[in-house]
Amino acid sequence: MTNTYTRAGTSLVALAAALGTGLALPEVAFGQTVADRALSDLRADTVGGCTTLTINFNIRVQLLSHFPERSGRELHVRVLPLDAGAVTKIRDSLRTPSSAPELRSVEYEGDNSGGPVLSLFFTHDMQFAVNAGNQPTQLTIQLSEPGASQCAASVEGAEAAPVMPAPPPVVPATEESAQTPSPAPVPAAAVAPAGLYVVNVESSPNALAEPTPAQRQALGNLVTYDTQFEKGAQVWHRRRAGFFPTHEAADAARKQLLAVFPTAWVAKATADERTQGLAARGDSSGAPVITPPASTGTVATDADKAETARLIGDAEQSIRDANLDRAIQLLTNAAARPENENTPRAVELLGLTRERKGQAAHARADYEDYLRRYPSGEGADRVRERLAALNASSGTPSATQLRAASGGSVTARDWTWGARGSFSQFYFRDQGRTSTLTTNSTLGNEVDNSVNVNQLLTSADVTITGGNDRRQLQLRAAGSYTKNFGTSASILTTNNGNEQRIFRSRPGGGIKALTALYIDYSDSDLNSSLRIGRQTRNSAGVLGRFDGALVGFQANPKLRFNAVAGFPVLSSHQMSVLTERPFYGLSVDLGNKRSPLQTSFYWFDQHAKGGFVDRRSVGFEARYLKKRFNAYTMIDYDVKFKRLNLGLLSLNYNWPDGSSLGLTADYRQSPLLTTTNALIGQSDVVNNLPIFTLDGLRPFFTDPQIYQLAKDRTLTAKSVTVTYSRPLTSKLQVSADFNLTDTGGTPGTPASSGTFAVGGLPETGKEYYYGVQLIGSGMIWSNDIYILSGRYANTANARIYTADFNARVPITSKFRLSPRLRYGYRDNKLTPATPVPGTFRQFQPTLRMNYYPLKHSEFEVEFGGNFTSESVYNGTSWDRVKERGWVLTAGYRLDF
């Protein structure tokens, strides 16, 4: 759950911003490293052969589309940030979970030509499904091996779907009953109980032991399956039994099971987990699952042989990692491939793995299938011996096997500790040569050789976690240090666009950043959570990073209370607590965590030094989530200023053919309306210095006038964005987007007895942005990806044309090349803001190389050029300004 490197260095980012959002002009920009966070953390839940990744952002996002549609070695997920001033143009990454070894990297690319993209890179082709998460700051991605069905989408309305009768009541096992044979198993087709509630019967930080005969007897005909949960350094293996239509029914079963499962507790599964649990069921009552026979009549190719060998190798590694569910899924796929020299090994190992898993009936069926297909040979003799031993012991594992599987005596109530983190260093350099030619001189008489960026960004993120299956404690620290070599750097901090403070470093100095520093505790038995320290929240009136405390209490499955208090953080470079602007907030969340509709109502109150009310808001948020449709809306109304501060609506619909349509409507005060906005542009005439506190305005303005100044310095911004994407073929997708903005102006403020006049801002009116993108894969080499995009913007001051070509070529599973070409052209309009016409052209070729020598390590080098040409009218003649420069980014990342 770590950020390993974030950056927005070099002048390339200026054009990338224009290509990605259409909200910036292509222009020369002095680059600067950025140490901030777009991604928060990652959670992995594994059931059978399906792993569900829940990726949490620090910003709210709308899911637009993804490519390829179903499988590939690389996955691109396009998102639209919904927060103003969000860290959208940087690059960010997360540590990959150990339970998904096929996942090489998770990266956020804010400088992508078609807008921000979440990119996942795999060691080999994977199957995937992408969906919006339960919160607007989440995305979920389901991963499985190609050809697997464990991640099959669950049917909508699973709770009300037609089902077979529920299993008979659970009877606790006794010593006497443990010696008696279990009742005849009910065929699996007849056991599909309704509901999503389950009993979590066992939990362990290590692989679970096979159920004892007494435990099998107690479980009866219940559907049982194993899951694996991983977040940060905590990994928990869980065995669950279900399903039940209500919490009460599940709790009644839990009480009956306490005799053999003393730590059992009730949980509600997702509809997807139910589907995956039924597919991966490990109950002895289910009908034995015969290994799918290899394709008959099909001659195995060299590729089939190699793929079968790869699947077996990955399965053997999963067995060593105690991930038996994944091993079973891999071996099932291997055995189902066209018959080849590796097939017998796959079938034999599958039976052995199921035997170790405690699935005696399934293992017996696999062994019998092996002997039917390969009746003679050394392998057949081994399998006969195992089958005979299995029949003799009725699948009961030995005490040694149980201890090996359970990893010792650690139970669900014991606390375990672990640490995860990352460390990275990236060097950035941007330098160029600028020459100016006028009508009265020759080229080169005015030359400027400058180094725009010469910096080293060092980042670290460490998380220490402890706890058991019901209580979790987490301590996290994340930050960075930017070292400047011979150049100065300054960072202007903003809070939703409100300029506040400037952090500077001298040549040879550096700038610190602290993105997170908190302690987090959650208790499932008390249904409560507490987080204290520097953290990020984008709901219930809190819009970003803050220093403070957040408390939550789940009163019942459909009602949660939250309280928050603290101080805003204007920038990660702010190394102290901004105590002059305290706030508190209260919120109520309505709706079950698994229900499609969730709502929240909140009150937020923030003050400023001097007794001022900085912001006082009431608000409402709602999230509606179905398989093909999701929506999010937010209303924030300031009761102090009696003005709508923020109104947001986001909709997205997906058709069965893979096409999707998205709509986002945004109405907001910019910057977010606070009394502190009154400071914008205010300077003291005596010292000719900016005024930084509201108390500093009181000698010149009354309090009502200060509140009015805040309104005057805040403009209204409205926008509508429409996006559409559609697959043309299995290897080609087209997308288009349209954005309309309408930004108002602000009135001027005359000079007072001690302050200068503040000029007003003219309204920009309506501005139009258009974009189209074509993305394809497998066009030249296997698993390559090519992105071609074009954008046009008609703004108040200029017409802008941009084109971008980007390629991703995986040379091997550990080495990837990404060439990119960008071109931009701007034609200024003759307006009061640009009274002199002019043109600007920019061409930027780059090549990025990524190398992954080990599972949790990466080296990256990016090199490119920057060529610009600008025509500027100096009042009497035209100047031609040209720049020739180069940019370099090089660094490494290590996760632990």
Coordinates of N, CA and C in Angstrom, one line a residue, residues 180-342:
T180 N -18.4 -41.4 13.7 CA -19.4 -42.0 12.8 C -19.3 -41.4 11.5
P181 N -19.5 -42.2 10.4 CA -19.4 -41.7 9.1 C -20.4 -40.5 8.9
S182 N -20.0 -39.6 8.1 CA -20.9 -38.4 7.8 C -22.0 -38.9 6.9
P183 N -23.2 -38.2 7.0 CA -24.3 -38.6 6.1 C -23.9 -38.5 4.6
A184 N -24.6 -39.2 3.8 CA -24.3 -39.1 2.4 C -24.3 -37.7 1.9
P185 N -23.3 -37.3 1.1 CA -23.3 -35.9 0.7 C -24.4 -35.6 -0.3
V186 N -25.0 -34.4 -0.2 CA -26.0 -33.9 -1.1 C -25.3 -33.4 -2.4
P187 N -25.8 -33.8 -3.6 CA -25.2 -33.3 -4.8 C -25.1 -31.8 -4.8
A188 N -24.0 -31.2 -5.3 CA -23.8 -29.8 -5.3 C -24.9 -29.0 -5.9
A189 N -25.5 -29.6 -7.0 CA -26.5 -28.8 -7.7 C -27.7 -28.6 -6.8
A190 N -27.9 -29.4 -5.7 CA -29.1 -29.2 -4.9 C -28.8 -28.3 -3.7
V191 N -27.6 -27.8 -3.6 CA -27.2 -27.0 -2.5 C -26.7 -25.6 -3.0
A192 N -27.6 -24.7 -3.1 CA -27.3 -23.3 -3.5 C -28.2 -22.4 -2.6
P193 N -27.9 -22.3 -1.3 CA -28.8 -21.6 -0.4 C -28.8 -20.1 -0.8
A194 N -29.9 -19.5 -0.4 CA -30.0 -18.0 -0.7 C -29.2 -17.2 0.2
G195 N -29.0 -15.9 -0.1 CA -28.4 -14.9 0.7 C -27.0 -14.7 0.5
L196 N -26.4 -13.7 1.2 CA -25.0 -13.4 1.2 C -24.3 -13.5 2.5
Y197 N -25.0 -13.8 3.6 CA -24.4 -13.9 4.9 C -23.7 -15.3 5.0
V198 N -22.5 -15.2 5.7 CA -21.7 -16.4 5.9 C -21.2 -16.4 7.3
V199 N -20.8 -17.6 7.8 CA -20.1 -17.7 9.0 C -18.6 -17.9 8.8
N200 N -17.8 -17.0 9.3 CA -16.4 -17.1 9.2 C -15.9 -18.1 10.3
V201 N -15.7 -19.3 9.9 CA -15.4 -20.3 10.9 C -14.0 -20.4 11.4
E202 N -13.0 -20.1 10.5 CA -11.6 -20.1 10.9 C -10.9 -19.0 10.3
S203 N -9.8 -18.5 11.0 CA -9.0 -17.5 10.5 C -7.6 -17.7 11.0
S204 N -6.6 -17.5 10.1 CA -5.2 -17.6 10.5 C -4.3 -16.8 9.6
P205 N -3.2 -16.2 10.1 CA -2.2 -15.5 9.3 C -1.5 -16.5 8.4
N206 N -1.5 -17.8 8.7 CA -0.9 -18.8 7.8 C -1.9 -19.6 7.1
A207 N -1.5 -20.5 6.2 CA -2.4 -21.4 5.5 C -3.2 -22.2 6.5
L208 N -4.5 -22.4 6.2 CA -5.4 -23.1 7.1 C -5.2 -24.6 7.0
A209 N -5.4 -25.3 8.2 CA -5.3 -26.8 8.2 C -6.6 -27.3 7.5
E210 N -6.6 -28.5 7.1 CA -7.8 -29.2 6.6 C -8.8 -29.4 7.7
P211 N -10.0 -29.3 7.5 CA -11.0 -29.5 8.6 C -10.9 -30.9 9.2
T212 N -11.1 -31.0 10.5 CA -11.0 -32.3 11.1 C -12.4 -33.0 10.8
P213 N -12.4 -34.3 11.1 CA -13.7 -35.0 10.9 C -14.9 -34.4 11.7
A214 N -14.6 -34.0 12.9 CA -15.6 -33.4 13.7 C -16.1 -32.1 13.1
Q215 N -15.2 -31.3 12.5 CA -15.5 -30.1 11.9 C -16.3 -30.3 10.6
R216 N -15.9 -31.3 9.9 CA -16.7 -31.7 8.6 C -18.1 -32.1 9.0
Q217 N -18.2 -32.9 10.1 CA -19.5 -33.3 10.5 C -20.4 -32.1 10.9
A218 N -19.8 -31.2 11.6 CA -20.6 -30.0 12.0 C -21.0 -29.1 10.9
L219 N -20.2 -29.0 9.9 CA -20.5 -28.2 8.7 C -21.6 -28.8 7.9
G220 N -21.7 -30.1 7.9 CA -22.8 -30.7 7.2 C -22.8 -30.4 5.7
N221 N -23.9 -29.9 5.2 CA -24.1 -29.6 3.7 C -23.8 -28.2 3.4
L222 N -23.3 -27.4 4.4 CA -23.0 -26.0 4.1 C -22.0 -25.9 3.0
V223 N -22.1 -24.8 2.2 CA -21.1 -24.5 1.2 C -19.9 -23.9 2.0
T224 N -18.7 -24.5 1.9 CA -17.5 -23.9 2.5 C -16.5 -23.6 1.5
Y225 N -15.8 -22.5 1.7 CA -14.7 -22.1 0.8 C -13.7 -21.3 1.6
D226 N -12.5 -21.2 1.0 CA -11.4 -20.4 1.7 C -11.2 -19.1 1.0
T227 N -10.8 -18.1 1.7 CA -10.5 -16.8 1.2 C -9.1 -16.4 1.7
Q228 N -8.5 -15.4 1.1 CA -7.3 -14.8 1.6 C -7.4 -13.3 1.4
F229 N -7.1 -12.6 2.5 CA -7.2 -11.2 2.6 C -5.8 -10.6 2.8
E230 N -5.4 -9.6 2.0 CA -4.1 -8.9 2.2 C -4.3 -7.4 2.1
K231 N -3.8 -6.7 3.1 CA -3.7 -5.3 3.0 C -2.5 -4.9 3.8
G232 N -1.5 -4.2 3.2 CA -0.3 -3.8 3.9 C 0.5 -5.1 4.2
A233 N 0.9 -5.1 5.5 CA 1.7 -6.3 5.9 C 0.8 -7.4 6.5
Q234 N -0.5 -7.2 6.5 CA -1.4 -8.2 7.1 C -2.0 -9.1 6.1
V235 N -1.8 -10.4 6.3 CA -2.4 -11.4 5.4 C -3.2 -12.4 6.3
W236 N -4.5 -12.6 5.9 CA -5.3 -13.5 6.7 C -6.0 -14.5 5.8
H237 N -5.9 -15.8 6.2 CA -6.6 -16.9 5.5 C -7.8 -17.1 6.3
R238 N -9.0 -17.2 5.6 CA -10.3 -17.4 6.2 C -11.0 -18.5 5.6
R239 N -11.7 -19.3 6.4 CA -12.6 -20.3 5.9 C -14.1 -19.9 6.2
R240 N -14.9 -20.0 5.2 CA -16.3 -19.5 5.4 C -17.3 -20.5 5.0
A241 N -18.5 -20.5 5.7 CA -19.5 -21.4 5.4 C -20.8 -20.7 5.3
G242 N -21.6 -21.1 4.3 CA -22.9 -20.3 4.1 C -23.7 -21.1 3.0
F243 N -24.7 -20.4 2.4 CA -25.0 -19.0 2.6 C -26.3 -18.9 3.4
F244 N -26.6 -17.7 4.0 CA -27.8 -17.5 4.8 C -28.5 -16.2 4.3
P245 N -29.8 -16.3 4.4 CA -30.6 -15.1 3.9 C -30.5 -13.9 4.8
T246 N -30.3 -14.1 6.1 CA -30.3 -13.0 7.0 C -29.1 -13.1 8.0
H247 N -28.8 -12.0 8.7 CA -27.8 -12.0 9.7 C -28.2 -12.9 10.9
E248 N -29.5 -12.9 11.2 CA -30.0 -13.7 12.3 C -29.8 -15.2 12.0
A249 N -30.1 -15.6 10.8 CA -29.9 -17.1 10.5 C -28.4 -17.5 10.5
A250 N -27.6 -16.6 10.1 CA -26.1 -16.9 10.1 C -25.6 -16.9 11.5
D251 N -26.1 -16.0 12.4 CA -25.7 -16.0 13.8 C -26.2 -17.3 14.5
A252 N -27.4 -17.8 14.2 CA -27.9 -19.0 14.8 C -27.0 -20.2 14.4
A253 N -26.5 -20.2 13.2 CA -25.6 -21.3 12.8 C -24.2 -21.1 13.5
R254 N -23.8 -19.9 13.6 CA -22.5 -19.6 14.3 C -22.5 -20.2 15.7
K255 N -23.6 -20.0 16.4 CA -23.7 -20.5 17.8 C -23.7 -22.0 17.9
Q256 N -24.3 -22.6 16.9 CA -24.2 -24.1 16.8 C -22.8 -24.6 16.5
L257 N -22.0 -23.8 15.8 CA -20.7 -24.2 15.4 C -19.6 -23.9 16.4
L258 N -20.0 -23.2 17.5 CA -18.9 -22.7 18.4 C -18.2 -23.9 19.1
A259 N -18.9 -25.0 19.2 CA -18.2 -26.2 19.8 C -16.9 -26.6 19.1
V260 N -16.9 -26.5 17.8 CA -15.7 -26.9 17.0 C -15.0 -25.8 16.4
F261 N -15.7 -24.6 16.3 CA -15.1 -23.4 15.7 C -15.3 -22.2 16.7
P262 N -14.5 -22.2 17.8 CA -14.8 -21.2 18.9 C -14.6 -19.8 18.5
T263 N -13.9 -19.5 17.4 CA -13.7 -18.1 17.1 C -14.5 -17.6 15.9
A264 N -15.6 -18.4 15.6 CA -16.5 -18.1 14.4 C -17.2 -16.7 14.6
W265 N -17.4 -16.0 13.5 CA -18.1 -14.8 13.5 C -18.9 -14.6 12.2
V266 N -19.8 -13.7 12.2 CA -20.7 -13.6 11.0 C -20.2 -12.4 10.1
A267 N -20.3 -12.6 8.8 CA -19.9 -11.6 7.9 C -20.9 -11.6 6.7
K268 N -20.9 -10.5 6.0 CA -21.7 -10.5 4.8 C -20.8 -10.4 3.6
A269 N -20.9 -11.4 2.7 CA -20.1 -11.5 1.5 C -20.7 -10.6 0.4
T270 N -19.8 -10.3 -0.6 CA -20.3 -9.6 -1.7 C -21.0 -10.6 -2.7
A271 N -21.7 -10.1 -3.6 CA -22.3 -11.0 -4.6 C -21.2 -11.7 -5.4
D272 N -20.1 -11.0 -5.7 CA -19.0 -11.6 -6.4 C -18.4 -12.7 -5.6
E273 N -18.2 -12.5 -4.3 CA -17.6 -13.5 -3.4 C -18.5 -14.7 -3.4
R274 N -19.8 -14.5 -3.4 CA -20.7 -15.7 -3.4 C -20.5 -16.5 -4.6
T275 N -20.4 -15.9 -5.8 CA -20.2 -16.6 -7.0 C -18.9 -17.3 -7.0
Q276 N -17.8 -16.6 -6.6 CA -16.5 -17.3 -6.6 C -16.5 -18.4 -5.5
G277 N -17.1 -18.2 -4.4 CA -17.1 -19.2 -3.4 C -17.8 -20.5 -3.8
L278 N -18.9 -20.3 -4.6 CA -19.6 -21.5 -5.1 C -18.7 -22.2 -6.1
A279 N -17.9 -21.4 -6.9 CA -17.1 -22.1 -7.9 C -15.9 -22.8 -7.2
A280 N -15.4 -22.2 -6.1 CA -14.2 -22.8 -5.4 C -14.6 -23.6 -4.2
R281 N -15.9 -24.0 -4.0 CA -16.3 -24.6 -2.8 C -15.5 -25.8 -2.5
G282 N -15.2 -25.9 -1.2 CA -14.4 -27.0 -0.7 C -15.2 -28.0 0.2
D283 N -16.5 -27.9 0.2 CA -17.3 -28.7 1.1 C -17.3 -30.2 0.6
S284 N -17.3 -31.1 1.5 CA -17.3 -32.5 1.1 C -18.7 -32.9 0.6
S285 N -19.7 -32.1 0.7 CA -21.0 -32.5 0.2 C -21.1 -32.3 -1.3
G286 N -20.2 -31.4 -1.8 CA -20.3 -31.1 -3.3 C -19.9 -32.3 -4.1
A287 N -20.5 -32.4 -5.3 CA -20.1 -33.5 -6.2 C -18.6 -33.4 -6.6
P288 N -17.9 -34.5 -6.6 CA -16.5 -34.4 -7.0 C -16.3 -33.6 -8.3
V289 N -15.3 -32.8 -8.4 CA -15.0 -32.1 -9.6 C -13.9 -32.8 -10.4
I290 N -14.3 -33.4 -11.5 CA -13.4 -34.1 -12.3 C -12.5 -33.1 -13.1
T291 N -11.2 -33.5 -13.2 CA -10.3 -32.6 -14.0 C -10.8 -32.5 -15.4
P292 N -11.0 -31.3 -16.0 CA -11.5 -31.2 -17.4 C -10.5 -32.0 -18.3
P293 N -11.0 -32.9 -19.1 CA -10.1 -33.6 -20.0 C -9.4 -32.7 -21.0
A294 N -8.2 -33.0 -21.3 CA -7.6 -32.2 -22.4 C -8.3 -32.3 -23.7
S295 N -8.3 -31.3 -24.5 CA -9.0 -31.2 -25.7 C -8.7 -32.4 -26.6
T296 N -9.7 -33.1 -27.0 CA -9.5 -34.3 -27.8 C -9.6 -33.9 -29.3
G297 N -8.8 -34.6 -30.1 CA -8.8 -34.3 -31.5 C -8.0 -33.1 -31.9
T298 N -7.3 -32.5 -30.9 CA -6.5 -31.3 -31.1 C -5.0 -31.6 -30.9
V299 N -4.2 -31.3 -31.8 CA -2.8 -31.6 -31.7 C -2.2 -30.4 -30.9
A300 N -1.4 -30.8 -29.9 CA -0.8 -29.7 -29.1 C 0.3 -29.1 -29.9
T301 N 0.4 -27.8 -29.8 CA 1.4 -27.0 -30.4 C 2.6 -26.8 -29.4
D302 N 3.7 -26.2 -29.9 CA 4.8 -25.9 -29.0 C 4.3 -24.9 -28.0
A303 N 3.4 -24.0 -28.4 CA 2.9 -23.0 -27.5 C 2.1 -23.6 -26.4
D304 N 1.3 -24.7 -26.8 CA 0.5 -25.4 -25.7 C 1.4 -26.0 -24.7
K305 N 2.5 -26.6 -25.2 CA 3.4 -27.3 -24.3 C 4.1 -26.3 -23.4
A306 N 4.5 -25.2 -23.9 CA 5.1 -24.1 -23.1 C 4.2 -23.5 -22.1
E307 N 2.9 -23.3 -22.5 CA 1.9 -22.7 -21.6 C 1.6 -23.7 -20.5
T308 N 1.5 -25.0 -20.8 CA 1.2 -26.0 -19.8 C 2.4 -26.0 -18.8
A309 N 3.6 -26.0 -19.3 CA 4.8 -26.0 -18.4 C 4.8 -24.7 -17.5
R310 N 4.4 -23.6 -18.1 CA 4.4 -22.3 -17.3 C 3.4 -22.4 -16.2
L311 N 2.2 -22.9 -16.5 CA 1.1 -23.0 -15.5 C 1.5 -23.9 -14.4
I312 N 2.2 -25.1 -14.7 CA 2.7 -26.0 -13.7 C 3.7 -25.3 -12.8
G313 N 4.7 -24.6 -13.4 CA 5.7 -23.9 -12.7 C 5.1 -22.9 -11.7
D314 N 4.1 -22.1 -12.2 CA 3.5 -21.1 -11.4 C 2.7 -21.8 -10.2
A315 N 2.1 -22.9 -10.5 CA 1.4 -23.7 -9.5 C 2.3 -24.2 -8.4
E316 N 3.5 -24.7 -8.8 CA 4.5 -25.2 -7.8 C 4.9 -24.0 -6.9
Q317 N 5.1 -22.8 -7.5 CA 5.5 -21.7 -6.7 C 4.4 -21.3 -5.7
S318 N 3.1 -21.4 -6.2 CA 2.0 -21.1 -5.3 C 1.9 -22.1 -4.2
I319 N 2.2 -23.4 -4.4 CA 2.2 -24.4 -3.4 C 3.3 -24.0 -2.3
R320 N 4.5 -23.6 -2.8 CA 5.5 -23.2 -1.9 C 5.1 -22.0 -1.1
D321 N 4.3 -21.1 -1.7 CA 3.8 -19.9 -1.0 C 2.5 -20.2 -0.1
A322 N 2.1 -21.5 0.0 CA 0.9 -21.9 0.7 C -0.4 -21.3 0.2
N323 N -0.3 -21.0 -1.1 CA -1.6 -20.5 -1.8 C -2.1 -21.7 -2.6
L324 N -2.8 -22.6 -1.9 CA -3.3 -23.8 -2.6 C -4.5 -23.5 -3.5
D325 N -5.3 -22.5 -3.2 CA -6.4 -22.2 -4.1 C -5.9 -21.8 -5.5
R326 N -4.9 -20.9 -5.5 CA -4.4 -20.5 -6.8 C -3.7 -21.6 -7.5
A327 N -3.0 -22.5 -6.8 CA -2.4 -23.6 -7.4 C -3.4 -24.5 -8.1
I328 N -4.5 -24.8 -7.4 CA -5.6 -25.6 -8.0 C -6.1 -25.0 -9.2
Q329 N -6.3 -23.7 -9.2 CA -6.9 -23.0 -10.4 C -5.9 -23.1 -11.6
L330 N -4.6 -22.9 -11.3 CA -3.6 -23.0 -12.3 C -3.5 -24.4 -12.9
L331 N -3.5 -25.4 -12.0 CA -3.4 -26.8 -12.5 C -4.6 -27.2 -13.3
T332 N -5.8 -26.7 -12.9 CA -7.0 -27.0 -13.6 C -6.9 -26.5 -15.0
N333 N -6.4 -25.3 -15.2 CA -6.2 -24.8 -16.5 C -5.1 -25.5 -17.3
A334 N -4.1 -26.0 -16.6 CA -3.0 -26.7 -17.3 C -3.5 -28.0 -17.8
A335 N -4.3 -28.7 -17.0 CA -4.8 -30.0 -17.4 C -5.8 -30.0 -18.5
A336 N -6.5 -28.8 -18.7 CA -7.5 -28.6 -19.7 C -6.9 -28.3 -21.1
R337 N -5.6 -28.0 -21.1 CA -5.0 -27.7 -22.4 C -4.9 -28.9 -23.3
P338 N -4.7 -28.8 -24.6 CA -4.5 -29.9 -25.5 C -3.5 -30.9 -24.9
E339 N -3.7 -32.2 -25.0 CA -2.9 -33.2 -24.5 C -1.4 -33.0 -25.0
N340 N -0.5 -33.0 -24.0 CA 0.9 -32.9 -24.4 C 1.7 -33.6 -23.3
E341 N 3.1 -33.6 -23.4 CA 3.9 -34.3 -22.5 C 3.9 -33.8 -21.1
N342 N 3.3 -32.6 -20.9 CA 3.3 -32.1 -19.5 C 1.9 -32.3 -18.8

